[in-house]
C-alpha angles and dihedrals in degrees: 000000000000092000094047091051090049094049099040104035106025102033097029094228116137106235123164125200090252090057089067114076095189145337120206135175114235127213132023123311109250129163115259097009129114117232127201121242125216115214117191117198128204093233137027089228092068091047090051091050090051093048092048091052097053092104087075090070088079090070097036128117115273097263090059100031095073094054123113115205121190142162116272102246135177120239091260092050091051091050091048090049091052090051092050092048091051090048091049091051090049092051090050092052093045092054090054098179095090091225093121135031127205122220136176112240139171139057117314094261094049107034117160137175114249128195113225131185108251117237112256111255122209 
């Protein structure tokens, strides 16, 4: 119910109960600790819609605003992502002018560094 409310009301993505294959809590149950939840969707399209709508969490009510939603990645995928982020930061520093920014984009198995025009700052 919590997930459906989050997806439908807060993020504005239409998700039905049958679109979710399973939700499970990860980690051991301990008092006073937060545990991650794994949500498995029926289709990648729904997952992509949810991931593209995460910017709406900034304006969400307090119980949803503090959430952190990320791709489920293997240890190797996380390490590869960290390397790409470090490389993107290095490229941004090497350029020096601040005209372009470099960001890591794409699904976990196909992440790439993209060059974006930086917003003009006044």
